[in-house]
Coordinates of C-alpha atoms in Angstrom, one line a residue:
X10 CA -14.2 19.3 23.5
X11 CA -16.4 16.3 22.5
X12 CA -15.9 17.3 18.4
X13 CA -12.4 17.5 18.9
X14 CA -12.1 13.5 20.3
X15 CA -14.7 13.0 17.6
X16 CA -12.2 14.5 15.2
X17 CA -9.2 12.6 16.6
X18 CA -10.8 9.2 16.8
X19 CA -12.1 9.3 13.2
X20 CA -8.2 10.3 12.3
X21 CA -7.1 7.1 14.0
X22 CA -9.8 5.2 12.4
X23 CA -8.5 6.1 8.9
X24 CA -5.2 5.7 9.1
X25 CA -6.2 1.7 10.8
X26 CA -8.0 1.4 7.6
X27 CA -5.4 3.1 5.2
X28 CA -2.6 1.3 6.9
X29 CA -4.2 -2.3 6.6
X30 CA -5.1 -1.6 2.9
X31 CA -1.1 -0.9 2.7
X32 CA -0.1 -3.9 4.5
X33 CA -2.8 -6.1 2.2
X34 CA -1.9 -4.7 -0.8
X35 CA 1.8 -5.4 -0.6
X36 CA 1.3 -8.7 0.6
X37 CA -0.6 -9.2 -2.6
X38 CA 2.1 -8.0 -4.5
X39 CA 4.9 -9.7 -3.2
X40 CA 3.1 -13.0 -3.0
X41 CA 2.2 -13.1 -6.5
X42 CA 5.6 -11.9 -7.3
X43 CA 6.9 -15.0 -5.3
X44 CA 4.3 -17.5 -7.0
X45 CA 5.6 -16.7 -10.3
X46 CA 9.5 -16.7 -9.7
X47 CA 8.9 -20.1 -7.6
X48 CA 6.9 -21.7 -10.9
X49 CA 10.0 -20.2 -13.5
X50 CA 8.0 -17.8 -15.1
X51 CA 9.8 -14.3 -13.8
X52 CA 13.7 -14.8 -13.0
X53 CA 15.3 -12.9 -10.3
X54 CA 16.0 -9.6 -12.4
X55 CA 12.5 -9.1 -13.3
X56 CA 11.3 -10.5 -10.1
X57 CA 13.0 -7.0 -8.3
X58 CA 12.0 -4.7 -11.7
X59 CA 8.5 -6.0 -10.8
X60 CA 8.7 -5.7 -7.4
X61 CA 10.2 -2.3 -7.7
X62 CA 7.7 -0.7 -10.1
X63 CA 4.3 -1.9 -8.3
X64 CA 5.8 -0.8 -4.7
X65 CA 7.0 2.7 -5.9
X66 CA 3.8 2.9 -7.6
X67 CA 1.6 1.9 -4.8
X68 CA 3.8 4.5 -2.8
X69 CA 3.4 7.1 -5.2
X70 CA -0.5 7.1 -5.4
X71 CA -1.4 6.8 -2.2
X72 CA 0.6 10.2 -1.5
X73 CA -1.5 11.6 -4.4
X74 CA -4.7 10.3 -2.7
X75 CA -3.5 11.8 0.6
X76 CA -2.6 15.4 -0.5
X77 CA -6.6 14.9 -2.0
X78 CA -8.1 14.4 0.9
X79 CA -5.9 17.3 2.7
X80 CA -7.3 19.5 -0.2

């Protein structure tokens, strides 16, 4: 029974960690998105293109990563 909590506590541990990378990583993204609308050099359009792209990328290959490790 002890492996089993050992199991399900390192679980919890990873998705802590993999959630927090999430969290920092858009936070990166959308605040240098912001910093460059706010000084003129994106406009609105390509503010949400940009903001599009990296998210659905982001999205994309951490599902990749994640059907890795399940392999």
């Amino acid at each position: 029974m002890g492996n089993w909590k050992k199991i399900q506590r390192d679980n919890l541990i990873y998705l802590g960690i993999r959630l927090i990378i999430v969290v920092v990583l858009i936070g990166a993204i959308l605040g240098v998105a912001t910093w460059l609308t706010s000084t003129g050099i994106l406009d609105s359009s390509n503010f949400s293109l940009l903001l599009g792209i990296l998210i659905g990328y982001l999205l994309t290959f951490l599902t990749k990563v994640e059907l890795l490790k399940q392999t």
